[in-house]
Short mmCIF file of C-alpha atoms and ligand atoms in Angstrom, two decimals:
data_model
loop_
_atom_site.label_atom_id
_atom_site.label_comp_id
_atom_site.label_asym_id
_atom_site.label_seq_id
_atom_site.Cartn_x
_atom_site.Cartn_y
_atom_site.Cartn_z
CA MET A 29 13.81 18.89 28.17
CA GLU A 30 11.27 21.61 27.39
CA GLN A 31 10.35 19.88 24.13
CA THR A 32 9.45 16.63 25.90
CA THR A 33 7.03 18.53 28.11
CA ALA A 34 5.38 20.15 25.08
CA PHE A 35 5.02 16.80 23.31
CA SER A 36 3.69 15.04 26.37
CA GLN A 37 0.57 17.12 26.02
CA THR A 38 -2.18 15.76 23.83
CA ILE A 39 -3.67 18.29 21.47
CA PHE A 40 -6.91 18.35 19.52
CA ALA A 41 -8.59 20.56 16.94
CA LEU A 42 -11.18 20.70 14.23
CA ALA A 43 -9.12 19.79 11.14
CA SER A 44 -11.79 20.68 8.59
CA ALA A 45 -13.13 24.19 7.95
CA GLY A 46 -15.62 25.71 10.40
CA GLY A 47 -19.30 26.13 9.57
CA ARG A 48 -21.89 23.61 8.42
CA ALA A 49 -20.82 20.74 6.21
CA GLY A 50 -21.64 17.11 5.49
CA VAL A 51 -18.60 15.90 7.38
CA ALA A 52 -16.24 17.46 9.91
CA VAL A 53 -12.91 15.96 10.93
CA ILE A 54 -11.54 16.35 14.45
CA ARG A 55 -7.97 15.32 15.04
CA VAL A 56 -6.26 14.37 18.31
CA SER A 57 -2.48 13.91 18.61
CA GLY A 58 -0.30 12.93 21.53
CA PRO A 59 0.18 10.18 24.12
CA GLN A 60 -3.45 10.23 25.24
CA ALA A 61 -4.99 9.92 21.78
CA GLY A 62 -5.64 6.20 22.25
CA VAL A 63 -7.26 6.64 25.67
CA VAL A 64 -9.47 9.43 24.33
CA LEU A 65 -10.56 7.31 21.39
CA ALA A 66 -11.48 4.43 23.73
CA ARG A 67 -13.39 6.78 26.05
CA LEU A 68 -15.46 8.39 23.30
CA MET A 69 -16.27 4.96 21.90
CA GLY A 70 -17.62 4.05 25.34
CA ARG A 71 -14.92 1.52 26.17
CA ARG A 72 -13.76 0.88 29.70
CA GLY A 73 -10.14 0.05 28.95
CA ASP A 74 -7.49 2.50 27.81
CA ALA A 75 -6.70 0.78 24.51
CA PRO A 76 -8.50 1.90 21.37
CA GLU A 77 -9.02 -1.71 20.28
CA THR A 78 -9.62 -0.66 16.70
CA PRO A 79 -7.36 -1.83 13.87
CA PRO A 80 -4.74 0.78 12.96
CA ARG A 81 -5.32 3.01 9.91
CA ARG A 82 -8.79 1.60 9.22
CA ALA A 83 -12.02 3.59 9.26
CA VAL A 84 -14.32 2.11 11.90
CA TYR A 85 -17.98 3.00 12.38
CA ALA A 86 -18.65 4.03 15.96
CA GLN A 87 -21.18 5.67 18.21
CA LEU A 88 -19.51 8.53 20.04
CA THR A 89 -20.56 9.31 23.58
CA ASP A 90 -19.66 11.97 26.10
CA PRO A 91 -17.49 10.09 28.63
CA VAL A 92 -18.80 12.21 31.52
CA SER A 93 -22.55 12.33 30.88
CA GLY A 94 -22.82 9.18 28.77
CA GLU A 95 -24.91 11.07 26.22
CA THR A 96 -24.61 10.06 22.58
CA LEU A 97 -22.97 12.93 20.67
CA ASP A 98 -23.00 11.53 17.13
CA ASP A 99 -22.18 8.46 15.16
CA GLY A 100 -19.40 8.54 12.61
CA LEU A 101 -16.10 7.07 11.58
CA VAL A 102 -13.00 6.89 13.72
CA ILE A 103 -9.47 6.17 12.56
CA TRP A 104 -6.64 5.15 14.85
CA PHE A 105 -3.08 5.96 13.72
CA PRO A 106 -0.63 4.65 16.31
CA GLY A 107 2.68 6.55 16.18
CA PRO A 108 5.12 6.81 14.58
CA ALA A 109 3.22 5.92 11.39
CA SER A 110 0.99 8.98 11.63
CA PHE A 111 0.95 12.53 10.33
CA THR A 112 2.56 13.98 13.45
CA GLY A 113 4.63 10.91 14.29
CA GLU A 114 2.67 10.60 17.54
CA ASP A 115 -0.44 8.55 18.35
CA VAL A 116 -3.26 10.17 16.40
CA ALA A 117 -7.02 9.63 16.51
CA GLU A 118 -9.42 11.08 13.96
CA PHE A 119 -13.16 11.51 14.35
CA HIS A 120 -15.15 11.94 11.14
CA VAL A 121 -18.49 13.23 12.33
CA HIS A 122 -21.46 15.12 10.94
CA GLY A 123 -20.40 18.69 10.20
CA GLY A 124 -22.94 20.58 12.31
CA PRO A 125 -21.95 23.23 14.86
CA ALA A 126 -23.59 21.39 17.81
CA VAL A 127 -21.97 18.08 16.91
CA ILE A 128 -18.56 19.71 16.59
CA SER A 129 -18.86 21.66 19.82
CA GLY A 130 -20.15 18.53 21.59
CA ILE A 131 -17.09 16.50 20.56
CA LEU A 132 -14.65 19.34 21.21
CA GLY A 133 -16.27 19.90 24.62
CA ALA A 134 -15.96 16.21 25.50
CA LEU A 135 -12.30 16.26 24.48
CA SER A 136 -11.45 19.38 26.46
CA ALA A 137 -13.01 17.79 29.57
CA VAL A 138 -10.41 15.01 29.45
CA ASP A 139 -7.51 15.77 31.77
CA GLY A 140 -4.30 16.77 30.01
CA LEU A 141 -5.91 17.55 26.66
CA ARG A 142 -5.79 21.00 25.21
CA LEU A 143 -6.80 22.76 22.00
CA ALA A 144 -3.99 22.82 19.43
CA GLU A 145 -2.37 26.09 18.45
CA PRO A 146 -2.34 27.11 14.76
CA GLY A 147 0.04 24.89 12.82
CA GLU A 148 0.84 22.77 15.87
CA PHE A 149 0.08 19.40 14.22
CA THR A 150 2.46 20.22 11.35
CA ARG A 151 5.00 21.57 13.79
CA ARG A 152 4.96 18.27 15.65
CA ALA A 153 5.33 16.46 12.32
CA PHE A 154 8.46 18.56 11.69
CA GLU A 155 9.82 18.08 15.22
CA HIS A 156 9.38 14.31 14.86
CA GLY A 157 11.26 14.29 11.56
CA LYS A 158 8.16 13.54 9.45
CA MET A 159 8.88 16.45 7.12
CA ASP A 160 11.45 19.21 6.72
CA LEU A 161 10.62 22.91 6.80
CA THR A 162 10.24 23.23 3.02
CA ALA A 163 7.71 20.37 3.04
CA ALA A 164 5.81 22.06 5.86
CA GLU A 165 5.75 25.24 3.76
CA GLY A 166 4.59 23.18 0.78
CA LEU A 167 1.71 21.88 2.88
CA ALA A 168 0.72 25.44 3.83
CA ASP A 169 0.94 26.47 0.16
CA LEU A 170 -1.16 23.50 -0.92
CA ILE A 171 -3.92 24.57 1.43
CA GLU A 172 -3.68 28.14 0.04
CA ALA A 173 -3.37 27.07 -3.62
CA GLU A 174 -6.07 28.56 -5.82
CA THR A 175 -4.92 27.49 -9.26
CA ALA A 176 -3.69 24.26 -10.82
CA ALA A 177 -0.10 25.48 -11.28
CA GLN A 178 0.05 26.63 -7.65
CA ARG A 179 -1.23 23.22 -6.60
CA ARG A 180 1.44 21.45 -8.65
CA GLN A 181 4.24 23.56 -7.21
CA ALA A 182 2.99 23.15 -3.63
CA LEU A 183 2.58 19.41 -4.01
CA ARG A 184 6.08 19.01 -5.38
CA GLN A 185 7.46 21.00 -2.47
CA LEU A 186 5.37 19.00 0.02
CA GLU A 187 6.71 15.80 -1.47
CA GLY A 188 10.21 17.05 -0.71
CA GLU A 189 11.59 18.02 -4.12
CA LEU A 190 12.97 21.36 -3.00
CA GLY A 191 14.15 20.03 0.35
CA ARG A 192 16.07 17.24 -1.38
CA VAL A 193 17.91 19.79 -3.56
CA TYR A 194 19.03 21.75 -0.50
CA GLU A 195 19.91 18.63 1.46
CA ASN A 196 21.99 17.39 -1.46
CA TRP A 197 23.82 20.71 -1.63
CA ARG A 198 24.34 20.72 2.13
CA GLU A 199 25.74 17.20 2.09
CA ARG A 200 28.17 18.14 -0.65
CA LEU A 201 29.25 21.16 1.39
CA LEU A 202 29.69 19.04 4.51
CA SER A 203 31.69 16.52 2.57
CA ALA A 204 34.02 19.27 1.28
CA LEU A 205 34.19 20.63 4.81
CA ALA A 206 35.16 17.20 6.11
CA HIS A 207 37.98 17.10 3.58
CA SER A 208 39.17 20.59 4.59
CA GLU A 209 39.04 19.71 8.28
CA ALA A 210 40.98 16.56 7.63
CA ALA A 211 43.57 18.52 5.70
CA ILE A 212 43.94 20.85 8.69
CA ASP A 213 43.93 18.16 11.38
CA PHE A 214 46.14 15.71 9.56
CA SER A 215 48.32 18.16 7.66
CA ASP A 216 51.50 16.33 8.58
CA GLU A 217 50.12 13.01 7.44
CA ASP A 218 50.28 13.71 3.76
CA LEU A 219 46.73 13.63 2.58
CA PRO A 220 46.88 13.34 -1.18
CA ASP A 221 46.59 16.73 -2.96
CA HIS A 222 43.97 15.47 -5.34
CA ILE A 223 41.44 15.13 -2.49
CA GLU A 224 41.71 18.87 -1.83
CA ALA A 225 41.49 19.67 -5.55
CA ALA A 226 38.46 17.43 -6.02
CA ALA A 227 36.69 19.08 -3.09
CA ARG A 228 37.39 22.49 -4.57
CA ALA A 229 36.12 21.48 -8.01
CA GLU A 230 32.96 20.11 -6.38
CA LEU A 231 32.41 23.47 -4.68
CA VAL A 232 32.91 25.42 -7.91
CA GLY A 233 30.14 23.33 -9.48
CA LEU A 234 27.95 23.81 -6.42
CA GLU A 235 28.41 27.57 -6.48
CA GLU A 236 27.25 27.61 -10.10
CA GLU A 237 24.18 25.52 -9.31
CA ILE A 238 23.21 27.85 -6.47
CA ALA A 239 23.78 30.94 -8.62
CA SER A 240 21.57 29.62 -11.41
CA HIS A 241 18.90 28.60 -8.88
CA LEU A 242 18.94 32.20 -7.60
CA THR A 243 18.64 33.82 -11.02
CA ASP A 244 15.26 32.36 -11.81
CA ARG A 245 13.37 35.66 -12.15
CA ARG A 246 11.44 34.77 -9.00
CA ARG A 247 9.28 32.24 -10.85
CA GLY A 248 8.50 30.15 -7.74
CA GLU A 249 7.64 33.19 -5.63
CA ARG A 250 5.58 34.62 -8.47
CA LEU A 251 3.59 31.43 -8.81
CA ARG A 252 2.98 31.36 -5.10
CA ASP A 253 1.96 35.02 -4.81
CA GLY A 254 0.38 35.42 -8.24
CA CYS A 255 1.72 37.33 -11.21
CA ARG A 256 1.00 41.05 -11.06
CA ILE A 257 -0.25 42.68 -14.24
CA ALA A 258 -0.93 46.42 -14.50
CA ILE A 259 -3.16 47.95 -17.13
CA ILE A 260 -1.76 51.38 -17.93
CA GLY A 261 -2.67 53.97 -20.51
CA PRO A 262 -4.07 57.46 -21.09
CA PRO A 263 -7.52 58.39 -19.77
CA ASN A 264 -10.41 57.05 -21.83
CA ALA A 265 -8.31 54.51 -23.73
CA GLY A 266 -10.62 51.78 -22.44
CA LYS A 267 -8.56 50.38 -19.54
CA SER A 268 -11.53 49.83 -17.24
CA SER A 269 -13.55 48.34 -20.10
CA LEU A 270 -10.71 45.91 -20.78
CA LEU A 271 -10.44 44.91 -17.13
CA ASN A 272 -14.19 44.32 -16.97
CA LEU A 273 -14.03 42.20 -20.04
CA LEU A 274 -11.12 40.18 -18.65
CA ALA A 275 -12.77 39.74 -15.30
CA GLN A 276 -16.18 39.10 -16.86
CA ARG A 277 -17.61 41.20 -14.13
CA ASP A 278 -18.06 44.82 -13.21
CA ALA A 279 -14.98 45.20 -11.06
CA ALA A 280 -14.08 48.68 -12.28
CA ILE A 281 -16.28 51.66 -12.95
CA VAL A 282 -16.55 52.29 -16.68
CA SER A 283 -17.42 55.89 -17.43
CA GLU A 284 -17.19 58.44 -20.22
CA THR A 285 -15.69 61.19 -18.06
CA ALA A 286 -11.92 61.27 -18.34
CA GLY A 287 -10.00 60.44 -15.16
CA THR A 288 -12.61 58.42 -13.18
CA THR A 289 -10.41 55.53 -12.16
CA ARG A 290 -8.49 57.34 -9.47
CA ASP A 291 -7.39 54.49 -7.35
CA VAL A 292 -6.00 51.12 -8.25
CA ILE A 293 -8.61 48.40 -8.75
CA GLU A 294 -7.53 44.76 -8.74
CA VAL A 295 -9.10 41.53 -9.88
CA HIS A 296 -7.72 38.05 -9.34
CA LEU A 297 -7.92 35.64 -12.23
CA ASP A 298 -6.99 32.05 -12.93
CA LEU A 299 -5.36 32.26 -16.33
CA GLY A 300 -4.76 28.78 -17.71
CA GLY A 301 -3.94 27.50 -14.23
CA TYR A 302 -1.70 30.43 -13.34
CA PRO A 303 -2.74 32.97 -10.72
CA VAL A 304 -2.73 36.58 -11.89
CA THR A 305 -3.76 39.84 -10.30
CA ILE A 306 -4.71 42.46 -12.84
CA ALA A 307 -4.76 46.06 -11.66
CA ASP A 308 -6.56 48.86 -13.47
CA THR A 309 -4.80 52.15 -12.88
CA ALA A 310 -5.61 55.83 -13.21
CA GLY A 311 -5.19 57.26 -16.69
CA LEU A 312 -1.73 58.70 -17.25
CA ARG A 313 -1.86 62.32 -18.28
CA ASP A 314 -0.41 65.65 -17.28
CA GLY A 315 -2.51 68.15 -15.35
CA GLY A 316 -5.72 67.32 -13.46
CA ASP A 317 -6.46 68.02 -9.81
CA ALA A 318 -4.54 66.90 -6.73
CA ILE A 319 -6.57 63.69 -6.32
CA GLU A 320 -5.96 62.75 -9.91
CA ALA A 321 -2.25 63.51 -9.55
CA GLU A 322 -2.16 61.11 -6.58
CA GLY A 323 -3.96 58.52 -8.69
CA ILE A 324 -1.34 58.91 -11.42
CA ARG A 325 1.46 58.59 -8.88
CA ARG A 326 -0.06 55.30 -7.68
CA ALA A 327 -0.56 54.17 -11.27
CA ARG A 328 3.14 54.64 -11.96
CA ARG A 329 4.06 52.82 -8.78
CA THR A 330 1.75 49.91 -9.64
CA ALA A 331 3.15 49.82 -13.17
CA ALA A 332 6.72 49.74 -11.88
CA ALA A 333 5.98 46.93 -9.40
CA ALA A 334 4.08 44.81 -11.93
CA ASP A 335 5.58 41.72 -13.55
CA LEU A 336 3.82 42.52 -16.81
CA ARG A 337 2.18 45.67 -18.14
CA LEU A 338 -0.66 46.02 -20.61
CA ALA A 339 -0.25 49.46 -22.19
CA VAL A 340 -3.62 50.39 -23.65
CA PHE A 341 -3.75 53.10 -26.30
CA ASP A 342 -6.87 54.73 -27.71
CA GLY A 343 -7.39 53.43 -31.27
CA GLU A 344 -9.40 56.50 -32.12
CA ARG A 345 -6.33 58.69 -31.62
CA TRP A 346 -3.87 56.18 -33.08
CA PRO A 347 -1.13 56.46 -34.42
CA GLU A 348 -0.71 59.33 -31.98
CA ALA A 349 0.56 57.16 -29.10
CA ASP A 350 0.23 58.96 -25.78
CA PRO A 351 3.83 59.82 -24.73
CA SER A 352 3.44 59.38 -20.95
CA THR A 353 2.28 55.80 -21.55
CA ALA A 354 4.65 55.12 -24.46
CA GLU A 355 7.67 55.94 -22.30
CA LEU A 356 6.74 53.08 -19.93
CA VAL A 357 6.65 50.46 -22.70
CA ASP A 358 9.48 47.94 -22.33
CA ALA A 359 10.13 44.25 -22.95
CA ASP A 360 7.74 43.32 -20.13
CA THR A 361 4.88 45.27 -21.72
CA LEU A 362 2.20 44.12 -24.12
CA VAL A 363 1.04 46.99 -26.33
CA VAL A 364 -2.71 47.02 -26.85
CA ILE A 365 -4.57 49.31 -29.29
CA ASN A 366 -8.17 49.45 -28.19
CA LYS A 367 -11.35 50.54 -30.03
CA CYS A 368 -10.40 48.77 -33.24
CA ASP A 369 -14.13 48.62 -33.96
CA LEU A 370 -13.85 52.32 -34.85
CA GLY A 371 -11.92 51.87 -38.05
CA GLY A 372 -9.04 49.45 -37.70
CA LEU A 373 -5.40 49.84 -36.86
CA LYS A 374 -3.22 52.20 -38.87
CA PRO A 375 0.56 51.72 -38.94
CA PRO A 376 2.93 51.74 -37.08
CA HIS A 377 2.00 48.54 -35.35
CA GLU A 378 4.49 48.91 -32.56
CA VAL A 379 5.60 51.14 -29.69
CA ASN A 380 9.23 51.14 -28.49
CA GLY A 381 9.86 48.02 -30.55
CA GLN A 382 6.98 46.08 -28.93
CA SER A 383 4.42 44.98 -31.49
CA ALA A 384 0.84 45.98 -30.89
CA LEU A 385 -2.29 43.86 -30.57
CA ALA A 386 -5.55 45.38 -31.82
CA ILE A 387 -8.65 44.77 -29.71
CA SER A 388 -12.07 46.15 -29.03
CA ALA A 389 -13.06 46.11 -25.40
CA LEU A 390 -16.56 46.99 -26.60
CA THR A 391 -17.15 44.11 -29.02
CA GLY A 392 -14.60 41.67 -27.59
CA ASP A 393 -12.69 41.46 -30.88
CA GLY A 394 -9.05 40.43 -30.42
CA ILE A 395 -9.52 39.58 -26.72
CA ASP A 396 -8.77 35.90 -27.28
CA HIS A 397 -5.50 36.87 -28.95
CA LEU A 398 -4.64 39.20 -26.12
CA LEU A 399 -5.48 36.57 -23.48
CA ALA A 400 -3.34 34.00 -25.30
CA ALA A 401 -0.44 36.49 -25.41
CA VAL A 402 -0.83 37.29 -21.71
CA ALA A 403 -1.12 33.58 -20.79
CA GLU A 404 2.04 32.82 -22.77
CA ARG A 405 4.00 35.54 -20.97
CA VAL A 406 2.65 34.50 -17.59
CA ALA A 407 3.41 30.82 -18.19
CA GLY A 408 6.93 31.81 -19.29
CA MET A 409 7.42 33.74 -16.06
CA MET A 410 6.16 31.00 -13.74
CA ASP A 411 6.79 27.82 -15.66
CA LEU A 412 7.39 24.98 -13.22
CA GLY A 413 10.23 23.37 -15.18
CA ASP A 414 11.99 20.19 -14.12
CA PHE A 415 14.06 21.76 -11.38
CA PRO A 416 12.08 22.94 -8.35
CA ALA A 417 11.98 26.68 -7.76
CA LEU A 418 12.56 28.46 -4.48
CA THR A 419 9.24 29.83 -3.29
CA ARG A 420 9.97 32.19 -0.43
CA ALA A 421 12.11 35.22 0.35
CA ARG A 422 13.41 33.16 3.31
CA HIS A 423 14.90 30.61 0.89
CA ARG A 424 16.43 33.36 -1.22
CA GLU A 425 18.07 35.07 1.77
CA ALA A 426 19.59 31.84 3.07
CA LEU A 427 20.82 30.87 -0.39
CA GLU A 428 22.44 34.27 -0.84
CA GLN A 429 24.19 33.84 2.50
CA CYS A 430 25.34 30.41 1.40
CA ARG A 431 26.62 31.75 -1.92
CA ASP A 432 28.42 34.66 -0.19
CA ALA A 433 30.07 32.30 2.29
CA LEU A 434 31.21 30.12 -0.61
CA GLY A 435 32.66 33.20 -2.30
CA ARG A 436 34.62 33.98 0.86
CA TYR A 437 35.80 30.38 0.99
CA PHE A 438 37.27 30.68 -2.50
CA ALA A 439 38.95 33.95 -1.55
CA SER A 440 40.64 32.57 1.57
CA SER A 441 41.12 28.84 0.98
CA GLY A 442 44.67 29.27 -0.32
CA SER A 443 45.93 31.52 2.46
CA SER A 444 43.93 30.51 5.51
CA PRO A 445 42.52 26.98 5.64
CA GLU A 446 40.94 27.56 9.07
CA LEU A 447 38.99 30.62 7.89
CA ALA A 448 38.02 28.83 4.70
CA ALA A 449 36.66 25.88 6.66
CA GLU A 450 34.64 28.25 8.82
CA ASP A 451 33.10 29.75 5.67
CA LEU A 452 32.12 26.29 4.47
CA ARG A 453 30.51 25.66 7.83
CA LEU A 454 28.55 28.92 7.54
CA ALA A 455 27.50 28.04 3.98
CA ALA A 456 26.21 24.64 5.12
CA ARG A 457 24.44 26.19 8.06
CA ALA A 458 22.66 28.68 5.79
CA LEU A 459 21.30 25.78 3.73
CA GLY A 460 20.40 23.90 6.89
CA ARG A 461 18.25 26.81 7.99
CA ILE A 462 16.05 26.37 4.91
CA THR A 463 15.23 22.75 5.62
CA GLY A 464 15.50 23.01 9.39
CA ARG A 465 18.58 20.78 9.59
CA VAL A 466 21.05 22.80 11.59
CA ASP A 467 22.81 20.29 13.73
CA VAL A 468 26.55 20.78 13.33
CA ASP A 469 27.25 17.24 14.49
CA ASP A 470 26.40 16.14 10.95
CA ILE A 471 29.97 16.94 10.11
CA LEU A 472 31.07 14.02 12.28
CA ASP A 473 28.81 11.62 10.38
CA VAL A 474 30.39 12.70 7.13
CA ILE A 475 33.88 12.34 8.47
CA PHE A 476 33.20 8.86 9.82
CA ARG A 477 31.35 7.77 6.70
CA ASP A 478 33.69 9.15 4.05
CA PHE A 479 37.02 8.64 5.71
CA CYS A 480 38.94 5.66 6.74
CA ILE A 481 41.84 7.59 8.16
CA GLY A 482 41.79 5.05 10.94
CA LYS A 483 45.23 5.63 12.29
P1 GDP B 514 -10.35 54.24 -19.18
O1 GDP B 514 -10.42 55.66 -18.75
O2 GDP B 514 -9.12 53.99 -19.95
O3 GDP B 514 -10.54 53.27 -18.09
O4 GDP B 514 -11.52 54.03 -20.25
P2 GDP B 514 -12.98 53.41 -20.08
O5 GDP B 514 -12.91 51.94 -20.02
O6 GDP B 514 -13.68 54.12 -18.97
O7 GDP B 514 -13.60 53.77 -21.48
C1 GDP B 514 -13.69 55.12 -21.92
C2 GDP B 514 -14.75 55.22 -22.96
O8 GDP B 514 -14.38 54.48 -24.13
C3 GDP B 514 -16.11 54.66 -22.51
O9 GDP B 514 -17.12 55.45 -23.07
C4 GDP B 514 -16.14 53.29 -23.15
O10 GDP B 514 -17.44 52.82 -23.41
C5 GDP B 514 -15.38 53.53 -24.44
N1 GDP B 514 -14.74 52.35 -24.96
C6 GDP B 514 -13.96 51.50 -24.28
N2 GDP B 514 -13.51 50.53 -25.10
C7 GDP B 514 -14.03 50.74 -26.31
C8 GDP B 514 -13.94 50.08 -27.59
O11 GDP B 514 -13.28 49.06 -27.77
N3 GDP B 514 -14.62 50.63 -28.61
C9 GDP B 514 -15.36 51.77 -28.48
N4 GDP B 514 -15.99 52.22 -29.56
N5 GDP B 514 -15.45 52.39 -27.32
C10 GDP B 514 -14.83 51.93 -26.24
#
């Protein structure tokens, strides 16, 4: 009954960002929300007496001192038709620090009210079945979203797209499990063979769907975290100049002395709606002092961890492509020949089979081409597609556990039906952990819904 105690408390918090603003929103959730609303509106009774889900203009007073704190809008959301599923009151007041602290102070003086913990409103929404865990994560992502594509992905997840996929898979697993259990429990009652075969075929299809969902090159996670791009190349090729040009600001030191960029410098960009982090790295070359060697080690590490590399070569030295950079060029690398203002690009126009783009970080020539090429790659890596993508390592882990359990089911279903059923149960439970639906009693619902064994 611990949960009931937690929910019987009424919580409140500033729902908008801190600091000065035109409007601030303070939210109250729990059984006392209505009483609190009535009190702050200066009413004697305990009922809010305002129409539900309508903004009402009100003067807000401190119930203890009677002092007017502000005037603003209040909205009354009686549960369960509210964000948390509980009674909720919202105060839309002027966004000044003294107004906010005045209202918060008045609320905390009411017996039984306490300040909400981080995420507690959403947690209550989850506990009251208003959203599953993936939707709650989608809400968190929506608040963090910095680019249009991130917003789209977060919104889709908040609206339940991803959760519905997992719920559908879990239901299919539970249905197959119900069939297996029935086959075990009623083995002497001649369940038709085709039921077993159909369940198995369903699971084969499901395993394929999960496998293809898992091999998505991390596009959902990439979109959430931002695509990592590393600029690599020999010293003085113009890496820092390129980064500055891309960032349109002086994020990296541009200098004429070889080996000045010793650490990794990052800028965050919104590239056609996709979030990217571009890192400038130390010039790759042999020799140099210990600090430079450390810089090169970090450069290689950054390059290896990046989703995409821009290998910048010095056009002045071309076609002599620096070998320590050339060896890192692969299919996830765009080859860039810089300083094309100094006399154009001589053949060959490729490194390791990757065709080269000529640019000048000095004049800006070719940058639009390069940006278009980068944007195309990035969009390809994070494209939203019709099918929702998993967005967290947590989803991936649970899905892998589900897939592994399914694999074990296939291995043992012929010889040991009991073990096989247990593997199906584990597979369903792994999926249930993603959405937060873990109750094993679901199996009973499926049995009673799908079966009319009725003997
Ligand atoms: P990094 O060591 O690769 O980061 O190279 P920098 O960006 O520090 O540039 C090295 C030198 O090349 C500087 O003197 C830059 O001004 C110069 N530079 C960079 N890009 C170009 C370019 O496109 N054309 C010309 N002519 N010079 C460039």
